[in-house]
Amino acid sequence: MSSQITSQESLKLDPAAYDNLETTLTNKNGQIPLHKRFRAMFTLKNLADKESIDILAKAFDDDSILLKHEVAYVLGQIKNPYANPVLRSILANRSEDPMVRHEAAEALGAIGDLSSLDILEEYLHDENVVVRETCELAIAKIKYENGKNGQESPKSIYTSIDPAPPNGKVQSVTKLRDILLDTNLPLFERYRAMFALRNLGTTEAVLALAQGLDDPSDLFRHEIAYVFGQIQSPASVPALIKTLENMNELYMVRHEAAEALGSIATSDCLPVLRKFKNDQERVVKESCEVALDMFEYENSQEFQYADGLINQSIAVDK
Amino acid sequence: MGDDEHQHDFQEAGSGASATYPIQCSALRKNGYVLLKGRPCKIVEMSTSKTGKHGHAAIHLVGLDIFTGKKLEDISPSTHNMDVPNVTRNEYQLLNIDDNFLSLMTSDGGTKDDVRVPEGVTGTNLCSDFDDGKELLVTVISAMGEEAVVSYKEAPKCMYKAFSQSFCIYFFDAHIFTLL
């Protein structure tokens, strides 16, 4: 697919295009709705060059935790070690929200540089458990990839770089579920079962994954909600609605449930997203806003989600 | 989704193959076949959308109806299944033209009289070449129980009698197997 040249890529070197994306992402005029800023962010993710990384890094000065955490995620997915320094500084900033620091640690794992092991080991003892567990996973992932079986993972139909490679040896949903739910196993092994179940994507696999939403680990529950957003199976909708509606659930998990519902985008996802779009927790409120935009995209004949170049190319022409 | 929705069973599809089979949208290729809006099409253009955070792309497909040439489009999530028609192509010797239907010689020496003279220039030229006494080989494409002449050519001189066996070419995805 990389061989396909789209009109987006031909705009790559236009400096005005970068300026426009930066203006939108960082909301320079204070008038840009969050969901548009997200679309600009994913446009930069697809451009994936150093200039885009520099622009993305500027968004860390924002006051939206949701936006900052997504920027960290996107920097990891671009997979360029050029983003390592900024991601390390975010992880090391103890006054930053744990959700953002977690995403920075995960992004360092996604980029997968051996040189990130030092800082990840340092924050393996962070006071926040979400950060600790993310460092544990990122270390395991980097070591796994650099080990002798590192390149053996089956290719996934999803374009994301995952925090753990799918378990390629176990095929049975029941066995994968047993690994997934066994809290005595290392988190890395449980995640590998999670991504294997995601790749299976059957209703049976989805229902097995849903049991993970009762796990004691916040990080684990949030990842289950994330993979539901990828699978887009209507079978996961009841469990996701329950998660979003649970006011005792951590904001980071409710956020992921909201965005998964926006991605699945069946009609029963809509009322609950509208209901919580004014949630008291800002991360949840903003997630519902982004999810409602995603819902609209999924239900439209619109082709590009990351449309930051299409819209602005009109502006550039004027 | 929808893998089991299409249980077509057309004998005409040849070799007992079903009329369509499902394939993941991301595995489709340009110049392959796909069902767009229920019509068998040849894919002439494919593009992938830029994804959001969940990393599932949409694929925009443009195809030409293999029978009518009409342009059809669809957008599908890359992870969803699409139906691919089993398309077969056969070459027959033209024996006669009667009341706008062709009489064709089948591989077992019988006749096949249910294919219409194609519309447009191909049809006009076919009729006039046949009226001129030329020995013609006609290529018939079939899919989803529908058949149509897509092209014809003059049979190689002195060869056509021995050559009246028909050719079957099956297209699977991008791979082509030729059976004589």
CSV table of C-alpha atoms in Angstrom, one decimal:
chain,number,residue,atom,x,y,z
A,1,MET,CA,0.0,0.0,0.0
A,2,SER,CA,2.9,2.3,0.6
A,3,SER,CA,3.5,2.3,-3.2
A,4,GLN,CA,0.2,4.2,-3.7
A,5,ILE,CA,0.8,7.8,-4.2
A,6,THR,CA,-2.1,9.9,-3.1
A,7,SER,CA,-2.7,13.6,-3.6
A,8,GLN,CA,-1.8,14.0,0.1
A,9,GLU,CA,1.7,12.9,-0.4
A,10,SER,CA,2.4,15.2,-3.2
A,11,LEU,CA,1.7,18.1,-0.9
A,12,LYS,CA,4.4,16.9,1.4
A,13,LEU,CA,6.9,19.6,0.7
A,14,ASP,CA,4.6,22.6,0.8
A,15,PRO,CA,5.7,24.7,3.7
A,16,ALA,CA,2.3,26.4,4.0
A,17,ALA,CA,0.8,23.0,4.5
A,18,TYR,CA,2.9,22.4,7.6
A,19,ASP,CA,2.0,25.9,8.9
A,20,ASN,CA,-1.7,25.2,8.5
A,21,LEU,CA,-1.4,21.9,10.3
A,22,GLU,CA,0.5,23.4,13.1
A,23,THR,CA,-2.0,26.3,13.4
A,24,THR,CA,-4.8,23.7,13.6
A,25,LEU,CA,-3.1,21.2,15.9
A,26,THR,CA,-1.9,23.8,18.4
A,27,ASN,CA,-5.1,25.8,18.1
A,28,LYS,CA,-3.3,29.1,17.6
A,29,ASN,CA,-6.4,31.2,17.2
A,30,GLY,CA,-8.3,29.4,20.0
A,31,GLN,CA,-11.2,28.6,17.8
A,32,ILE,CA,-10.5,25.2,16.5
A,33,PRO,CA,-12.7,22.4,17.9
A,34,LEU,CA,-10.7,19.5,19.4
A,35,HIS,CA,-11.9,16.9,16.9
A,36,LYS,CA,-10.4,19.0,14.0
A,37,ARG,CA,-7.1,19.2,16.0
A,38,PHE,CA,-7.2,15.4,16.2
A,39,ARG,CA,-7.6,15.1,12.5
A,40,ALA,CA,-4.7,17.4,11.9
A,41,MET,CA,-2.6,15.3,14.4
A,42,PHE,CA,-3.3,12.1,12.4
A,43,THR,CA,-2.5,13.9,9.2
A,44,LEU,CA,0.9,14.7,10.6
A,45,LYS,CA,1.2,11.1,11.8
A,46,ASN,CA,0.8,10.0,8.1
A,47,LEU,CA,3.3,12.6,6.9
A,48,ALA,CA,5.7,11.1,9.4
A,49,ASP,CA,8.7,13.2,8.7
A,50,LYS,CA,10.9,15.1,11.1
A,51,GLU,CA,9.1,18.4,10.4
A,52,SER,CA,5.8,16.7,11.4
A,53,ILE,CA,7.5,15.3,14.6
A,54,ASP,CA,8.7,18.8,15.5
A,55,ILE,CA,5.1,20.2,15.1
A,56,LEU,CA,3.6,17.4,17.0
A,57,ALA,CA,6.0,17.9,19.9
A,58,LYS,CA,4.8,21.5,20.2
A,59,ALA,CA,1.4,20.2,21.2
A,60,PHE,CA,2.9,19.0,24.5
A,61,ASP,CA,2.5,22.6,25.8
A,62,ASP,CA,-1.3,22.3,25.6
A,63,ASP,CA,-3.5,22.0,28.6
A,64,SER,CA,-5.6,19.1,27.3
A,65,ILE,CA,-4.4,15.8,28.7
A,66,LEU,CA,-6.3,13.9,26.0
A,67,LEU,CA,-4.5,15.8,23.2
A,68,LYS,CA,-1.1,15.4,24.8
A,69,HIS,CA,-1.5,11.7,25.4
A,70,GLU,CA,-2.6,11.3,21.8
A,71,VAL,CA,0.5,13.2,20.6
A,72,ALA,CA,2.7,10.9,22.5
A,73,TYR,CA,0.9,7.9,21.0
A,74,VAL,CA,1.3,9.3,17.5
A,75,LEU,CA,5.0,9.9,18.0
A,76,GLY,CA,5.4,6.3,19.0
A,77,GLN,CA,3.4,5.1,16.0
A,78,ILE,CA,5.6,7.2,13.6
A,79,LYS,CA,8.5,5.0,15.0
A,80,ASN,CA,11.2,7.5,14.4
A,81,PRO,CA,14.0,7.6,17.1
A,82,TYR,CA,14.1,11.3,16.4
A,83,ALA,CA,11.1,11.6,18.8
A,84,ASN,CA,13.0,9.8,21.6
A,85,PRO,CA,14.3,12.9,23.5
A,86,VAL,CA,10.9,14.7,23.7
A,87,LEU,CA,9.2,11.4,24.8
A,88,ARG,CA,11.8,10.8,27.4
A,89,SER,CA,11.4,14.3,28.8
A,90,ILE,CA,7.6,13.7,29.1
A,91,LEU,CA,8.1,10.4,30.9
A,92,ALA,CA,10.6,12.1,33.3
A,93,ASN,CA,8.2,14.9,34.1
A,94,ARG,CA,6.5,13.9,37.3
A,95,SER,CA,4.1,16.8,37.3
A,96,GLU,CA,2.7,15.6,34.0
A,97,ASP,CA,-0.5,13.6,34.1
A,98,PRO,CA,0.2,9.8,34.4
A,99,MET,CA,-2.0,9.2,31.3
A,100,VAL,CA,0.4,11.3,29.2
A,101,ARG,CA,3.5,9.8,30.9
A,102,HIS,CA,2.2,6.3,30.3
A,103,GLU,CA,1.7,7.1,26.6
A,104,ALA,CA,5.3,8.5,26.3
A,105,ALA,CA,6.7,5.3,27.9
A,106,GLU,CA,4.6,3.2,25.5
A,107,ALA,CA,5.8,5.3,22.6
A,108,LEU,CA,9.4,4.7,23.5
A,109,GLY,CA,8.6,1.0,23.5
A,110,ALA,CA,6.9,1.4,20.1
A,111,ILE,CA,10.0,3.1,18.7
A,112,GLY,CA,11.9,0.2,20.2
A,113,ASP,CA,15.4,1.7,20.7
A,114,LEU,CA,17.7,-0.2,23.0
A,115,SER,CA,18.9,3.1,24.2
A,116,SER,CA,15.5,3.7,25.8
A,117,LEU,CA,15.9,0.8,28.2
A,118,ASP,CA,17.8,2.9,30.8
A,119,ILE,CA,15.0,5.5,31.3
A,120,LEU,CA,12.3,2.8,31.2
A,121,GLU,CA,14.1,0.9,33.9
A,122,GLU,CA,14.3,4.1,36.0
A,123,TYR,CA,10.6,4.6,35.9
A,124,LEU,CA,9.8,0.9,36.5
A,125,HIS,CA,9.7,2.2,40.1
A,126,ASP,CA,7.5,5.2,39.5
A,127,GLU,CA,4.9,6.1,42.1
A,128,ASN,CA,2.2,5.7,39.6
A,129,VAL,CA,1.2,2.1,38.8
A,130,VAL,CA,0.0,2.9,35.2
A,131,VAL,CA,3.5,4.3,34.4
A,132,ARG,CA,5.2,1.4,36.2
A,133,GLU,CA,3.3,-1.2,34.2
A,134,THR,CA,3.8,0.6,30.9
A,135,CYS,CA,7.6,0.6,31.5
A,136,GLU,CA,7.4,-3.1,32.3
A,137,LEU,CA,5.7,-3.8,29.0
A,138,ALA,CA,7.9,-1.5,27.0
A,139,ILE,CA,11.1,-3.1,28.4
A,140,ALA,CA,9.7,-6.6,27.7
A,141,LYS,CA,8.8,-5.5,24.1
A,142,ILE,CA,12.2,-4.0,23.3
A,143,LYS,CA,14.0,-7.0,24.7
A,144,TYR,CA,11.7,-9.4,22.9
A,145,GLU,CA,12.2,-7.6,19.6
A,146,ASN,CA,15.9,-7.7,20.0
A,147,GLY,CA,16.0,-11.3,21.1
A,148,LYS,CA,16.3,-14.3,18.9
A,149,ASN,CA,12.5,-14.6,18.2
A,150,GLY,CA,12.1,-10.9,17.6
A,151,GLN,CA,11.0,-11.0,14.0
A,152,GLU,CA,8.7,-14.0,14.2
A,153,SER,CA,5.4,-12.3,15.0
A,154,PRO,CA,2.6,-12.9,12.5
A,155,LYS,CA,1.6,-9.8,10.6
A,156,SER,CA,-1.5,-8.2,11.9
A,157,ILE,CA,-4.3,-6.7,9.8
A,158,TYR,CA,-4.1,-3.5,11.9
A,159,THR,CA,-1.6,-0.8,11.1
A,160,SER,CA,-0.9,-0.1,14.7
A,161,ILE,CA,2.4,-0.8,16.5
A,162,ASP,CA,1.2,-2.7,19.5
A,163,PRO,CA,2.7,-2.7,23.0
A,164,ALA,CA,3.2,-6.5,22.8
A,165,PRO,CA,3.3,-8.8,19.7
A,166,PRO,CA,0.4,-11.2,19.4
A,167,ASN,CA,0.9,-14.6,20.8
A,168,GLY,CA,1.4,-16.6,17.6
A,169,LYS,CA,1.5,-20.1,19.1
A,170,VAL,CA,-1.8,-20.5,20.8
A,171,GLN,CA,-4.9,-20.5,18.5
A,172,SER,CA,-7.7,-21.6,20.9
A,173,VAL,CA,-9.9,-18.8,22.2
A,174,THR,CA,-10.3,-20.7,25.5
A,175,LYS,CA,-6.6,-21.1,26.0
A,176,LEU,CA,-5.9,-17.5,25.0
A,177,ARG,CA,-8.6,-16.3,27.5
A,178,ASP,CA,-7.0,-18.3,30.3
A,179,ILE,CA,-3.6,-16.6,29.6
A,180,LEU,CA,-5.3,-13.2,29.3
A,181,LEU,CA,-7.1,-13.5,32.6
A,182,ASP,CA,-4.3,-15.1,34.6
A,183,THR,CA,-3.0,-12.3,36.9
A,184,ASN,CA,-0.1,-14.5,38.0
A,185,LEU,CA,1.5,-14.3,34.5
A,186,PRO,CA,3.7,-11.4,33.4
A,187,LEU,CA,1.7,-8.5,31.9
A,188,PHE,CA,3.6,-8.9,28.6
A,189,GLU,CA,2.3,-12.5,28.2
A,190,ARG,CA,-1.2,-11.4,29.0
A,191,TYR,CA,-1.0,-8.6,26.4
A,192,ARG,CA,0.3,-11.1,23.8
A,193,ALA,CA,-2.8,-13.2,24.4
A,194,MET,CA,-4.9,-10.0,24.2
A,195,PHE,CA,-3.5,-9.1,20.7
A,196,ALA,CA,-3.9,-12.6,19.5
A,197,LEU,CA,-7.5,-12.5,20.5
A,198,ARG,CA,-7.8,-9.1,18.7
A,199,ASN,CA,-6.4,-10.6,15.5
A,200,LEU,CA,-8.9,-13.5,15.7
A,201,GLY,CA,-11.6,-10.9,16.1
A,202,THR,CA,-14.5,-13.4,16.3
A,203,THR,CA,-17.5,-12.8,18.6
A,204,GLU,CA,-16.1,-15.5,20.8
A,205,ALA,CA,-12.8,-13.7,21.0
A,206,VAL,CA,-14.5,-10.4,21.7
A,207,LEU,CA,-16.5,-11.9,24.6
A,208,ALA,CA,-13.3,-13.4,26.1
A,209,LEU,CA,-11.6,-10.0,25.9
A,210,ALA,CA,-14.7,-8.4,27.6
A,211,GLN,CA,-13.9,-10.4,30.7
A,212,GLY,CA,-10.7,-8.5,30.9
A,213,LEU,CA,-12.7,-5.3,31.7
A,214,ASP,CA,-13.0,-6.6,35.3
A,215,ASP,CA,-9.2,-6.9,35.7
A,216,PRO,CA,-7.5,-5.2,38.7
A,217,SER,CA,-5.0,-3.4,36.5
A,218,ASP,CA,-6.2,0.0,35.1
A,219,LEU,CA,-3.7,-0.2,32.3
A,220,PHE,CA,-4.9,-3.6,31.3
A,221,ARG,CA,-8.6,-2.6,31.3
A,222,HIS,CA,-7.8,0.5,29.2
A,223,GLU,CA,-6.0,-1.6,26.6
A,224,ILE,CA,-9.0,-4.0,26.3
A,225,ALA,CA,-11.2,-1.0,25.5
A,226,TYR,CA,-8.5,0.1,22.9
A,227,VAL,CA,-8.5,-3.2,21.0
A,228,PHE,CA,-12.3,-3.1,21.0
A,229,GLY,CA,-12.0,0.1,19.1
A,230,GLN,CA,-9.8,-1.7,16.6
A,231,ILE,CA,-12.0,-4.8,16.2
A,232,GLN,CA,-15.2,-2.7,15.7
A,233,SER,CA,-17.4,-5.6,16.8
A,234,PRO,CA,-20.9,-4.8,17.9
A,235,ALA,CA,-20.5,-7.6,20.4
A,236,SER,CA,-18.3,-5.4,22.5
A,237,VAL,CA,-20.7,-2.5,22.7
A,238,PRO,CA,-22.6,-3.5,25.9
A,239,ALA,CA,-19.3,-4.0,27.8
A,240,LEU,CA,-18.0,-0.6,26.6
A,241,ILE,CA,-21.2,1.2,27.4
A,242,LYS,CA,-21.0,-0.3,30.9
A,243,THR,CA,-17.4,0.9,31.3
A,244,LEU,CA,-18.2,4.4,30.1
A,245,GLU,CA,-21.2,4.7,32.4
A,246,ASN,CA,-19.3,3.5,35.4
A,247,MET,CA,-18.5,6.7,37.3
A,248,ASN,CA,-16.1,4.7,39.6
A,249,GLU,CA,-14.0,3.7,36.7
A,250,LEU,CA,-10.7,5.5,36.0
A,251,TYR,CA,-10.9,8.4,33.5
A,252,MET,CA,-8.2,6.7,31.4
A,253,VAL,CA,-10.4,3.6,31.0
A,254,ARG,CA,-13.6,5.5,30.4
A,255,HIS,CA,-11.8,7.6,27.8
A,256,GLU,CA,-10.8,4.5,25.9
A,257,ALA,CA,-14.3,3.1,26.0
A,258,ALA,CA,-15.7,6.3,24.6
A,259,GLU,CA,-13.4,6.4,21.7
A,260,ALA,CA,-13.9,2.7,21.0
A,261,LEU,CA,-17.7,3.3,20.8
A,262,GLY,CA,-17.0,6.1,18.4
A,263,SER,CA,-15.0,3.7,16.2
A,264,ILE,CA,-17.6,0.9,16.3
A,265,ALA,CA,-20.2,3.5,15.5
A,266,THR,CA,-23.4,1.4,15.5
A,267,SER,CA,-26.5,3.4,16.4
A,268,ASP,CA,-26.6,2.2,20.0
A,269,CYS,CA,-23.2,3.9,20.6
A,270,LEU,CA,-24.6,7.3,20.0
A,271,PRO,CA,-26.8,8.1,23.0
A,272,VAL,CA,-24.1,7.2,25.5
A,273,LEU,CA,-21.5,9.3,23.8
A,274,ARG,CA,-24.0,12.3,23.8
A,275,LYS,CA,-24.8,11.6,27.4
A,276,PHE,CA,-21.2,11.9,28.5
A,277,LYS,CA,-20.0,14.7,26.2
A,278,ASN,CA,-20.3,17.0,29.2
A,279,ASP,CA,-18.8,14.7,31.7
A,280,GLN,CA,-17.2,16.3,34.8
A,281,GLU,CA,-13.9,14.5,34.0
A,282,ARG,CA,-12.3,16.6,31.2
A,283,VAL,CA,-10.6,13.6,29.6
A,284,VAL,CA,-13.9,11.8,29.3
A,285,LYS,CA,-15.7,14.8,28.0
A,286,GLU,CA,-13.1,15.5,25.3
A,287,SER,CA,-13.0,11.8,24.4
A,288,CYS,CA,-16.7,11.9,23.7
A,289,GLU,CA,-16.3,14.9,21.5
A,290,VAL,CA,-13.6,13.1,19.5
A,291,ALA,CA,-15.6,9.9,19.5
A,292,LEU,CA,-18.7,11.7,18.2
A,293,ASP,CA,-16.6,13.0,15.3
A,294,MET,CA,-15.3,9.5,14.7
A,295,PHE,CA,-18.9,8.2,14.8
A,296,GLU,CA,-19.9,10.7,12.2
A,297,TYR,CA,-16.9,9.7,10.0
A,298,GLU,CA,-17.6,6.0,10.3
A,299,ASN,CA,-21.2,6.6,9.3
A,300,SER,CA,-20.4,8.9,6.4
A,301,GLN,CA,-19.1,8.2,2.9
A,302,GLU,CA,-16.2,10.5,3.8
A,303,PHE,CA,-13.0,8.7,2.8
A,304,GLN,CA,-10.2,10.4,4.8
A,305,TYR,CA,-10.3,10.7,8.6
A,306,ALA,CA,-6.9,12.4,8.7
A,307,ASP,CA,-8.1,15.1,6.3
A,308,GLY,CA,-5.8,17.9,7.4
A,309,LEU,CA,-4.3,18.3,4.0
A,310,ILE,CA,-7.5,18.0,1.9
A,311,ASN,CA,-9.3,20.8,3.8
A,312,GLN,CA,-6.4,23.1,3.9
A,313,SER,CA,-5.3,22.6,0.3
A,314,ILE,CA,-8.4,24.6,-0.5
A,315,ALA,CA,-7.2,27.3,1.8
A,316,VAL,CA,-3.8,27.3,0.2
A,317,ASP,CA,-5.2,27.6,-3.3
A,318,LYS,CA,-7.2,30.8,-2.4
B,1,MET,CA,-19.2,-9.3,8.4
B,2,GLY,CA,-21.6,-10.6,5.9
B,3,ASP,CA,-19.5,-13.6,5.0
B,4,ASP,CA,-22.5,-15.9,4.9
B,5,GLU,CA,-24.9,-13.5,3.3
B,6,HIS,CA,-24.2,-14.5,-0.2
B,7,GLN,CA,-24.9,-18.1,-0.9
B,8,HIS,CA,-25.2,-17.9,-4.7
B,9,ASP,CA,-25.2,-21.2,-6.6
B,10,PHE,CA,-24.9,-20.7,-10.3
B,11,GLN,CA,-24.1,-23.7,-12.3
B,12,GLU,CA,-22.9,-21.5,-15.1
B,13,ALA,CA,-20.0,-20.3,-12.9
B,14,GLY,CA,-18.2,-23.3,-14.2
B,15,SER,CA,-16.4,-26.3,-12.6
B,16,GLY,CA,-19.0,-26.3,-9.9
B,17,ALA,CA,-17.4,-23.2,-8.3
B,18,SER,CA,-19.7,-20.9,-6.4
B,19,ALA,CA,-20.6,-17.6,-8.0
B,20,THR,CA,-18.6,-15.6,-5.5
B,21,TYR,CA,-16.2,-16.1,-2.6
B,22,PRO,CA,-15.3,-13.8,0.2
B,23,ILE,CA,-11.9,-12.1,0.6
B,24,GLN,CA,-10.7,-9.5,3.0
B,25,CYS,CA,-10.9,-6.1,1.4
B,26,SER,CA,-7.2,-5.3,2.2
B,27,ALA,CA,-6.2,-8.4,0.1
B,28,LEU,CA,-7.9,-7.1,-3.1
B,29,ARG,CA,-5.6,-6.0,-5.9
B,30,LYS,CA,-5.9,-3.7,-8.9
B,31,ASN,CA,-7.0,-5.6,-12.0
B,32,GLY,CA,-8.6,-8.3,-9.9
B,33,TYR,CA,-12.3,-8.7,-9.6
B,34,VAL,CA,-14.8,-7.7,-7.0
B,35,LEU,CA,-18.5,-7.2,-6.5
B,36,LEU,CA,-19.4,-3.5,-6.3
B,37,LYS,CA,-23.1,-2.7,-5.7
B,38,GLY,CA,-23.9,-6.3,-6.6
B,39,ARG,CA,-22.2,-6.2,-10.0
B,40,PRO,CA,-19.1,-8.1,-11.0
B,41,CYS,CA,-16.4,-5.5,-11.6
B,42,LYS,CA,-12.7,-5.4,-12.6
B,43,ILE,CA,-10.8,-3.1,-10.1
B,44,VAL,CA,-9.2,-0.2,-11.9
B,45,GLU,CA,-8.4,1.9,-8.9
B,46,MET,CA,-7.7,1.3,-5.2
B,47,SER,CA,-6.7,3.8,-2.6
B,48,THR,CA,-6.3,3.5,1.2
B,49,SER,CA,-7.4,6.2,3.6
B,50,LYS,CA,-5.2,7.7,6.3
B,51,THR,CA,-6.3,6.2,9.6
B,52,GLY,CA,-7.1,7.6,13.0
B,53,LYS,CA,-5.9,6.1,16.2
B,54,HIS,CA,-7.4,2.6,15.9
B,55,GLY,CA,-5.4,2.0,12.7
B,56,HIS,CA,-8.2,0.5,10.5
B,57,ALA,CA,-8.1,2.0,7.1
B,58,ALA,CA,-10.9,2.4,4.7
B,59,ILE,CA,-10.4,1.4,1.1
B,60,HIS,CA,-11.9,3.2,-1.9
B,61,LEU,CA,-12.5,0.9,-4.8
B,62,VAL,CA,-13.3,1.9,-8.4
B,63,GLY,CA,-14.3,-0.8,-10.7
B,64,LEU,CA,-15.7,-1.3,-14.2
B,65,ASP,CA,-18.7,-3.6,-14.6
B,66,ILE,CA,-17.3,-6.5,-16.7
B,67,PHE,CA,-20.5,-6.7,-18.7
B,68,THR,CA,-21.6,-3.1,-19.1
B,69,GLY,CA,-18.3,-1.2,-18.6
B,70,LYS,CA,-20.1,1.0,-16.2
B,71,LYS,CA,-18.0,2.6,-13.5
B,72,LEU,CA,-18.9,1.7,-10.0
B,73,GLU,CA,-17.4,2.8,-6.7
B,74,ASP,CA,-17.5,1.7,-3.1
B,75,ILE,CA,-15.7,2.4,0.2
B,76,SER,CA,-15.2,-0.5,2.7
B,77,PRO,CA,-13.2,-0.9,5.9
B,78,SER,CA,-10.0,-2.8,5.0
B,79,THR,CA,-10.8,-5.5,7.6
B,80,HIS,CA,-14.3,-6.3,6.1
B,81,ASN,CA,-14.9,-9.1,3.7
B,82,MET,CA,-15.9,-8.3,0.1
B,83,ASP,CA,-17.3,-10.8,-2.4
B,84,VAL,CA,-15.2,-11.7,-5.4
B,85,PRO,CA,-17.0,-13.1,-8.4
B,86,ASN,CA,-15.7,-16.3,-10.0
B,87,VAL,CA,-15.0,-15.0,-13.6
B,88,THR,CA,-14.4,-17.5,-16.4
B,89,ARG,CA,-13.4,-16.7,-19.9
B,90,ASN,CA,-14.1,-19.2,-22.8
B,91,GLU,CA,-13.3,-19.1,-26.4
B,92,TYR,CA,-15.7,-20.7,-28.9
B,93,GLN,CA,-15.8,-21.2,-32.6
B,94,LEU,CA,-18.7,-19.2,-34.1
B,95,LEU,CA,-21.0,-21.5,-36.2
B,96,ASN,CA,-23.9,-19.3,-37.0
B,97,ILE,CA,-25.8,-16.1,-36.1
B,98,ASP,CA,-29.6,-16.5,-35.9
B,99,ASP,CA,-32.0,-13.9,-34.7
B,100,ASN,CA,-29.4,-11.9,-32.8
B,101,PHE,CA,-28.2,-15.1,-31.0
B,102,LEU,CA,-24.8,-16.7,-31.7
B,103,SER,CA,-24.5,-20.4,-32.3
B,104,LEU,CA,-21.2,-21.5,-30.8
B,105,MET,CA,-19.3,-24.8,-30.7
B,106,THR,CA,-18.6,-26.1,-27.3
B,107,SER,CA,-15.5,-28.1,-26.2
B,108,ASP,CA,-17.5,-31.3,-26.4
B,109,GLY,CA,-18.6,-30.6,-29.9
B,110,GLY,CA,-22.2,-29.6,-29.0
B,111,THR,CA,-23.6,-26.2,-29.7
B,112,LYS,CA,-24.4,-23.3,-27.4
B,113,ASP,CA,-27.1,-21.0,-28.6
B,114,ASP,CA,-27.8,-18.7,-25.7
B,115,VAL,CA,-25.3,-15.9,-26.1
B,116,ARG,CA,-26.5,-12.7,-27.7
B,117,VAL,CA,-24.7,-10.7,-30.4
B,118,PRO,CA,-22.8,-8.1,-28.4
B,119,GLU,CA,-24.1,-4.5,-28.6
B,120,GLY,CA,-22.3,-1.7,-30.2
B,121,VAL,CA,-19.4,-1.7,-32.7
B,122,THR,CA,-18.1,-5.2,-31.6
B,123,GLY,CA,-21.5,-6.7,-32.5
B,124,THR,CA,-21.7,-4.8,-35.9
B,125,ASN,CA,-18.2,-5.9,-36.8
B,126,LEU,CA,-18.8,-9.4,-35.7
B,127,CYS,CA,-21.9,-9.7,-37.9
B,128,SER,CA,-20.2,-8.2,-41.0
B,129,ASP,CA,-17.0,-10.3,-40.6
B,130,PHE,CA,-19.2,-13.4,-40.2
B,131,ASP,CA,-21.2,-12.4,-43.3
B,132,ASP,CA,-17.9,-12.1,-45.2
B,133,GLY,CA,-17.3,-15.8,-44.5
B,134,LYS,CA,-14.5,-15.4,-42.0
B,135,GLU,CA,-13.9,-18.1,-39.4
B,136,LEU,CA,-14.3,-16.4,-36.1
B,137,LEU,CA,-13.3,-17.3,-32.5
B,138,VAL,CA,-15.5,-15.5,-29.9
B,139,THR,CA,-14.4,-14.9,-26.3
B,140,VAL,CA,-17.3,-15.2,-23.8
B,141,ILE,CA,-16.9,-14.0,-20.2
B,142,SER,CA,-19.2,-15.4,-17.5
B,143,ALA,CA,-19.8,-14.5,-13.9
B,144,MET,CA,-22.7,-14.6,-11.5
B,145,GLY,CA,-24.8,-16.5,-14.1
B,146,GLU,CA,-24.4,-13.8,-16.7
B,147,GLU,CA,-22.6,-14.2,-20.0
B,148,ALA,CA,-21.5,-11.9,-22.7
B,149,VAL,CA,-19.1,-11.7,-25.7
B,150,VAL,CA,-16.2,-9.4,-24.8
B,151,SER,CA,-14.2,-9.8,-28.0
B,152,TYR,CA,-13.7,-12.0,-31.1
B,153,LYS,CA,-10.9,-12.7,-33.5
B,154,GLU,CA,-10.4,-14.4,-36.8
B,155,ALA,CA,-9.4,-18.0,-36.4
B,156,PRO,CA,-5.8,-18.8,-37.5
B,157,LYS,CA,-6.0,-20.2,-41.1
B,158,CYS,CA,-5.9,-24.0,-41.4
B,159,MET,CA,-5.8,-24.3,-37.7
B,160,TYR,CA,-9.3,-23.7,-36.6
B,161,LYS,CA,-10.7,-27.2,-37.2
B,162,ALA,CA,-8.2,-28.8,-34.9
B,163,PHE,CA,-8.4,-25.9,-32.7
B,164,SER,CA,-12.0,-26.0,-31.8
B,165,GLN,CA,-11.3,-27.0,-28.2
B,166,SER,CA,-12.2,-24.2,-25.9
B,167,PHE,CA,-9.9,-22.5,-23.5
B,168,CYS,CA,-10.8,-22.0,-19.9
B,169,ILE,CA,-9.0,-19.5,-17.9
B,170,TYR,CA,-9.8,-19.1,-14.3
B,171,PHE,CA,-8.9,-16.0,-12.4
B,172,PHE,CA,-8.2,-16.3,-8.8
B,173,ASP,CA,-7.2,-13.0,-7.1
B,174,ALA,CA,-4.1,-11.9,-8.9
B,175,HIS,CA,-3.0,-15.3,-10.0
B,176,ILE,CA,-3.9,-16.8,-13.3
B,177,PHE,CA,-4.0,-20.5,-13.9
B,178,THR,CA,-4.5,-21.6,-17.5
B,179,LEU,CA,-6.1,-24.9,-18.2
B,180,LEU,CA,-6.1,-26.3,-21.7
